[in-house]
Coordinates of C-alpha atoms and ligand atoms in Angstrom, one line a residue:
M20 CA -17.0 36.1 63.9
H21 CA -17.0 32.3 64.0
R22 CA -17.4 31.6 60.3
F23 CA -16.3 33.3 57.2
N24 CA -18.4 31.6 54.5
D25 CA -20.6 34.0 52.5
L26 CA -20.1 37.7 52.1
A27 CA -23.8 38.1 52.2
D28 CA -23.8 36.9 55.8
F29 CA -22.3 40.3 56.6
S30 CA -23.6 43.9 56.4
T31 CA -21.9 46.3 54.0
A32 CA -20.7 48.1 57.2
E33 CA -19.1 44.9 58.5
I34 CA -17.4 44.3 55.1
G35 CA -16.3 48.0 55.1
S36 CA -14.7 47.4 58.5
L37 CA -12.9 44.3 57.3
L38 CA -11.6 46.2 54.2
E39 CA -10.4 49.0 56.5
L40 CA -8.5 46.5 58.6
A41 CA -7.0 44.9 55.5
Q42 CA -5.8 48.3 54.3
R43 CA -4.4 49.1 57.8
L44 CA -2.5 45.8 58.0
E45 CA -1.1 46.4 54.5
Q46 CA 0.2 49.9 55.5
Y47 CA 1.1 49.3 59.1
P48 CA 2.2 45.6 59.7
E49 CA 1.5 44.0 63.0
P50 CA 4.0 41.1 63.1
R51 CA 3.0 39.9 66.6
A52 CA -0.7 40.3 66.4
L53 CA -1.5 36.5 66.2
E54 CA 1.6 35.2 68.0
G55 CA 1.1 31.7 69.3
K56 CA -2.0 31.1 67.1
I57 CA -2.1 28.2 64.6
L58 CA -4.1 28.1 61.4
S59 CA -4.9 24.6 60.0
L60 CA -5.5 24.4 56.3
L61 CA -7.2 21.4 54.7
F62 CA -7.1 21.4 50.9
L63 CA -9.2 18.7 49.4
S64 CA -8.9 20.6 46.0
P65 CA -5.8 22.2 44.4
S66 CA -4.6 25.8 44.9
L67 CA -1.7 28.1 44.4
R68 CA -2.9 31.6 45.6
T69 CA -5.2 30.4 48.5
L70 CA -2.6 28.1 50.0
A71 CA 0.4 30.6 49.7
S72 CA -1.6 33.7 50.7
F73 CA -3.0 32.1 53.8
Q74 CA 0.4 30.8 55.0
A75 CA 2.1 34.1 54.1
G76 CA -0.6 36.1 55.8
M77 CA -0.6 34.1 59.0
A78 CA 3.2 34.3 59.1
R79 CA 3.1 38.1 58.6
L80 CA 0.8 38.3 61.7
G81 CA 3.2 36.3 63.8
G82 CA 1.1 33.0 63.8
G83 CA 1.9 29.6 62.4
S84 CA 0.1 27.3 59.9
F85 CA 0.1 23.8 58.5
V86 CA -1.4 22.3 55.4
I87 CA -3.0 18.9 54.8
S88 CA -3.9 17.8 51.3
P89 CA -4.5 14.4 49.7
D90 CA -1.4 14.9 47.6
M91 CA 0.8 14.6 50.7
S92 CA 2.0 11.4 52.2
I93 CA -1.1 11.0 54.3
H94 CA -3.5 8.1 54.5
G95 CA -6.1 7.9 51.7
I96 CA -9.2 9.8 52.8
E97 CA -12.7 8.5 52.2
T98 CA -15.3 11.2 51.9
R99 CA -18.4 9.2 51.1
P100 CA -20.8 8.8 54.0
G101 CA -22.0 5.5 55.2
I102 CA -19.4 3.5 53.2
V103 CA -17.8 0.2 54.3
M104 CA -14.1 1.1 54.1
D105 CA -12.7 -2.1 52.7
G106 CA -10.9 -0.3 49.8
A107 CA -7.7 1.7 49.5
A108 CA -8.7 4.6 51.8
A109 CA -7.6 4.1 55.4
E110 CA -9.1 7.2 57.0
H111 CA -12.5 8.8 56.9
I112 CA -13.1 12.5 56.5
R113 CA -15.3 12.4 59.6
E114 CA -12.3 11.7 61.8
A115 CA -9.7 13.6 59.7
V116 CA -11.5 17.0 59.9
P117 CA -12.0 17.2 63.7
V118 CA -8.4 15.9 64.3
I119 CA -6.9 18.5 62.0
A120 CA -9.2 21.2 63.6
S121 CA -8.0 20.2 67.1
Y122 CA -4.4 21.1 66.3
G123 CA -5.2 24.7 65.5
D124 CA -7.1 27.8 66.7
I125 CA -8.8 28.4 63.4
M126 CA -9.3 26.3 60.3
G127 CA -9.7 26.8 56.5
I128 CA -11.2 24.2 54.2
R129 CA -11.2 24.0 50.4
A130 CA -13.5 21.4 48.8
F131 CA -14.6 22.1 45.2
A132 CA -18.0 21.0 43.8
E133 CA -18.3 17.4 42.5
R134 CA -20.6 18.9 39.8
R135 CA -23.3 16.2 40.0
N136 CA -26.3 17.7 41.7
L137 CA -26.9 21.4 41.2
E138 CA -29.5 21.8 43.9
R139 CA -27.3 20.1 46.5
E140 CA -24.3 22.2 45.4
V141 CA -26.1 25.5 45.4
A142 CA -27.1 24.6 49.0
D143 CA -23.3 23.9 49.6
Q144 CA -24.2 20.7 51.3
E145 CA -20.8 19.1 51.3
F146 CA -19.2 22.1 52.9
E147 CA -22.0 22.4 55.4
D148 CA -21.4 18.7 56.3
L149 CA -17.7 19.3 56.8
A150 CA -18.3 22.5 58.8
E151 CA -20.4 20.5 61.3
L152 CA -17.2 18.6 62.2
V153 CA -15.3 21.7 63.1
D154 CA -15.5 23.4 66.5
V155 CA -13.0 26.2 66.0
P156 CA -13.6 29.3 63.8
L157 CA -13.8 28.2 60.2
I158 CA -13.0 29.9 56.9
N159 CA -14.4 28.8 53.5
M160 CA -11.4 28.7 51.2
E161 CA -13.7 27.8 48.2
S162 CA -16.6 25.3 48.3
A163 CA -19.1 24.3 45.6
I164 CA -20.8 27.8 45.6
Q165 CA -18.7 30.1 47.8
H166 CA -15.3 31.8 47.5
P167 CA -15.6 34.7 50.0
C168 CA -11.9 35.3 50.3
Q169 CA -11.6 35.9 46.6
S170 CA -14.5 38.3 46.6
L171 CA -13.2 40.3 49.6
A172 CA -9.9 40.7 47.8
D173 CA -11.7 41.7 44.6
W174 CA -13.7 44.3 46.5
K175 CA -10.5 45.7 48.0
T176 CA -8.8 45.8 44.6
M177 CA -11.7 47.9 43.2
D178 CA -11.6 50.2 46.2
D179 CA -7.8 50.6 45.8
L180 CA -8.2 51.5 42.1
G181 CA -11.1 54.0 42.8
V182 CA -13.6 52.0 40.7
P183 CA -17.0 53.7 41.4
K184 CA -19.6 52.0 43.6
A185 CA -22.8 53.8 42.7
G186 CA -23.0 54.0 39.0
G187 CA -20.1 51.7 38.5
R188 CA -20.8 49.1 35.8
F189 CA -19.5 45.6 36.6
V190 CA -19.7 43.0 33.8
L191 CA -19.3 39.4 34.9
S192 CA -18.6 37.7 31.7
W193 CA -18.5 34.0 30.9
A194 CA -15.4 33.0 29.0
Y195 CA -14.5 30.0 27.0
H196 CA -12.5 27.2 28.7
P197 CA -12.0 23.6 27.4
R198 CA -13.3 22.2 30.7
A199 CA -16.5 22.7 32.7
L200 CA -15.4 24.8 35.8
P201 CA -17.2 25.3 39.1
L202 CA -19.8 27.9 39.9
A203 CA -18.2 29.2 43.1
V204 CA -16.4 32.3 41.8
P205 CA -19.1 33.6 39.5
S206 CA -21.7 33.0 42.2
T207 CA -19.8 34.8 44.8
T208 CA -18.6 37.6 42.5
V209 CA -22.2 38.6 41.3
K210 CA -23.2 38.9 45.0
M211 CA -20.0 40.9 45.9
A212 CA -20.5 43.5 43.1
A213 CA -24.2 43.8 44.0
M214 CA -23.4 44.4 47.6
R215 CA -20.9 47.0 46.5
G216 CA -23.8 48.9 45.0
M217 CA -22.7 48.5 41.4
D218 CA -24.8 48.0 38.2
V219 CA -24.0 44.3 37.6
V220 CA -24.5 42.7 34.2
V221 CA -24.0 38.9 33.9
L222 CA -23.0 38.3 30.3
R223 CA -23.2 34.7 29.3
P224 CA -24.3 32.4 26.4
E225 CA -27.6 30.5 26.5
G226 CA -27.3 27.5 28.7
F227 CA -24.8 29.1 31.1
E228 CA -27.3 31.0 33.3
L229 CA -26.2 31.3 36.9
P230 CA -28.5 29.3 39.2
E231 CA -31.7 31.3 39.9
P232 CA -31.3 31.2 43.8
I233 CA -27.9 33.0 43.3
M234 CA -29.3 35.6 40.9
A235 CA -32.3 36.2 43.2
K236 CA -30.0 36.7 46.2
A237 CA -27.8 39.1 44.2
R238 CA -30.9 41.1 43.2
V239 CA -31.9 41.4 46.9
L240 CA -28.4 42.5 47.8
A241 CA -28.5 45.1 45.0
D242 CA -31.8 46.4 46.1
A243 CA -30.4 47.0 49.5
S244 CA -27.2 48.7 48.3
G245 CA -28.7 50.8 45.5
G246 CA -27.2 48.7 42.7
T247 CA -28.8 46.6 40.0
V248 CA -28.4 43.1 38.6
T249 CA -29.3 42.1 35.0
E250 CA -28.2 39.4 32.6
T251 CA -27.8 39.2 28.9
T252 CA -26.3 37.2 26.0
E253 CA -25.5 40.4 24.1
R254 CA -21.9 41.4 24.4
A255 CA -22.1 44.9 23.0
E256 CA -25.1 45.8 25.1
A257 CA -23.3 44.5 28.3
L258 CA -20.0 46.2 27.7
E259 CA -21.3 49.7 27.0
G260 CA -19.9 52.0 29.6
A261 CA -18.3 49.2 31.7
H262 CA -15.9 50.0 34.4
V263 CA -14.9 46.4 35.0
V264 CA -14.9 43.2 32.9
Y265 CA -14.6 40.3 35.3
A266 CA -14.0 37.1 33.2
K267 CA -14.7 33.6 34.4
S268 CA -15.6 30.3 32.8
W269 CA -18.2 28.1 34.4
T270 CA -20.1 24.9 33.8
S271 CA -23.4 24.9 31.8
T272 CA -26.2 24.9 34.3
R273 CA -28.5 23.5 31.6
H274 CA -26.2 20.4 31.4
Y275 CA -25.0 20.3 35.0
G276 CA -23.1 17.1 35.6
D277 CA -23.5 16.1 31.9
K278 CA -20.0 16.4 30.4
V279 CA -21.1 15.5 26.9
G280 CA -24.0 18.0 26.8
D281 CA -21.8 20.7 28.4
Q282 CA -19.0 20.0 25.9
A283 CA -21.4 20.2 22.9
L284 CA -22.6 23.6 24.0
R285 CA -19.2 25.1 24.8
E286 CA -17.3 23.9 21.7
E287 CA -19.4 26.5 19.7
L288 CA -18.2 29.3 22.0
I289 CA -14.4 29.4 21.4
D290 CA -14.7 33.1 20.4
W291 CA -15.7 34.0 24.0
C292 CA -12.0 35.0 24.6
V293 CA -11.7 38.5 26.1
D294 CA -9.8 40.8 23.7
E295 CA -9.4 44.5 23.0
P296 CA -12.4 44.8 20.7
W297 CA -14.6 43.8 23.6
F298 CA -13.7 47.2 25.2
A299 CA -14.7 49.4 22.3
T300 CA -17.6 51.1 24.1
A301 CA -16.5 50.5 27.7
Q302 CA -15.0 53.2 29.8
P303 CA -11.5 54.1 28.5
D304 CA -9.9 52.9 31.7
C305 CA -12.1 49.8 32.0
R306 CA -10.3 47.2 34.1
F307 CA -9.9 43.5 33.4
M308 CA -10.3 41.2 36.4
H309 CA -9.9 37.4 36.8
C310 CA -9.4 35.3 40.0
L311 CA -6.6 33.2 38.4
P312 CA -5.4 30.7 37.3
V313 CA -6.3 31.8 33.8
R314 CA -5.6 30.1 30.4
R315 CA -3.8 32.6 28.2
G316 CA -5.2 32.8 24.6
V317 CA -8.2 30.8 25.7
V318 CA -10.0 32.8 28.3
V319 CA -8.3 36.1 27.6
A320 CA -5.8 37.4 25.0
D321 CA -2.2 38.0 26.1
R322 CA -2.4 41.7 25.2
I323 CA -5.1 42.2 27.8
L324 CA -3.4 40.3 30.5
D325 CA -0.1 42.0 29.8
G326 CA -1.6 45.4 29.2
P327 CA -2.7 48.3 31.5
R328 CA -6.3 47.0 31.8
S329 CA -5.3 43.9 33.8
V330 CA -5.4 44.0 37.6
V331 CA -5.1 40.3 38.1
I332 CA -1.8 40.4 40.1
A333 CA -3.3 43.1 42.4
E334 CA -6.3 40.9 43.0
A335 CA -4.0 37.9 43.9
R336 CA -1.9 40.1 46.2
N337 CA -5.0 41.4 47.9
R338 CA -6.0 37.9 48.8
M339 CA -3.3 38.0 51.4
Y340 CA -4.3 41.3 53.0
A341 CA -8.0 40.5 52.8
Q342 CA -7.4 37.1 54.5
M343 CA -5.1 38.7 57.1
A344 CA -8.1 40.9 58.1
V345 CA -10.3 37.9 58.3
L346 CA -7.8 36.0 60.5
Y347 CA -7.3 39.0 62.7
R348 CA -11.0 39.6 63.2
M349 CA -11.8 36.0 63.9
L350 CA -8.9 35.4 66.3
K351 CA -8.6 38.8 67.9
G352 CA -12.0 40.4 67.6
Ligands
LIG16 N1 -8.1 32.3 42.9 C1 -7.8 31.2 43.6 O1 -8.5 30.8 44.5 O2 -6.6 30.7 43.2 P1 -6.1 29.2 43.7 O3 -7.1 28.2 43.1 O4 -4.7 29.1 43.1 O5 -6.1 29.2 45.2

């Protein structure tokens, strides 16, 4: 395994094998498995969970890691191609990435979407351009359209909790947020739940449709796994019988890159804050999932986050075990 980029690059059997490995490493630690190996982590965008869980996971396997981010005391990094570098930035990403990669045995890169060109970002062009500069195994730690580590951890969390695969109803719901957020988590999540064989419902207001290539891919994955993928604007219809409500805010695809248009649409949607009445016709033990960070009282009510439905801390903890399995498989086979 040379790249961990898109769950859909793998068969469900391969994902199952990774999840078994994650479970094994959780129950039976192997503190010397990756002794002598170095993980290099480039964060071009902020993080709490991804940064901490990769470093902790690598240490638990006996390896080492280092982090580079623009917030550190490094030379300013220019990312634009073909630019005359007569401004503040002293180093170009085209040198920085291969240099960082050369210090480690495996590399992770995080680079969020710029949210300017939907077609280019659905194609994940910026990440693909960075990946070409790396000649060691590479992990996508969240790009414009992928967040495979989050989805692997979410799949594990549902397995741990016994959430049904076939016949399990998974509602990916848009939620209000004051800012336009990237498409990576919802795009990866809809594919993950489809691959898991669930009946996936994307609940979102008009103007917040997920990109059609993502929905089409999710439908193909669902066909292969025995699941389904539908979308609706109707909350009551979506939530009926739900086993999971996975909340996430994302940018308007109708107004992609247009802050004013997006803002005008979203300011009418402040009531899209997940709260107990949403669960009236869901399964009694319907779970609440979110990748974090989450805005309390904006995306979701405190009583949901603090109550028995919420599994957000388990999801975050499973990031570490899921990524340990990925590191182990990529470095040890
Ligand atoms: N869910 C997630 O990726 O969290 P961070 O942005 O804190 O890494």
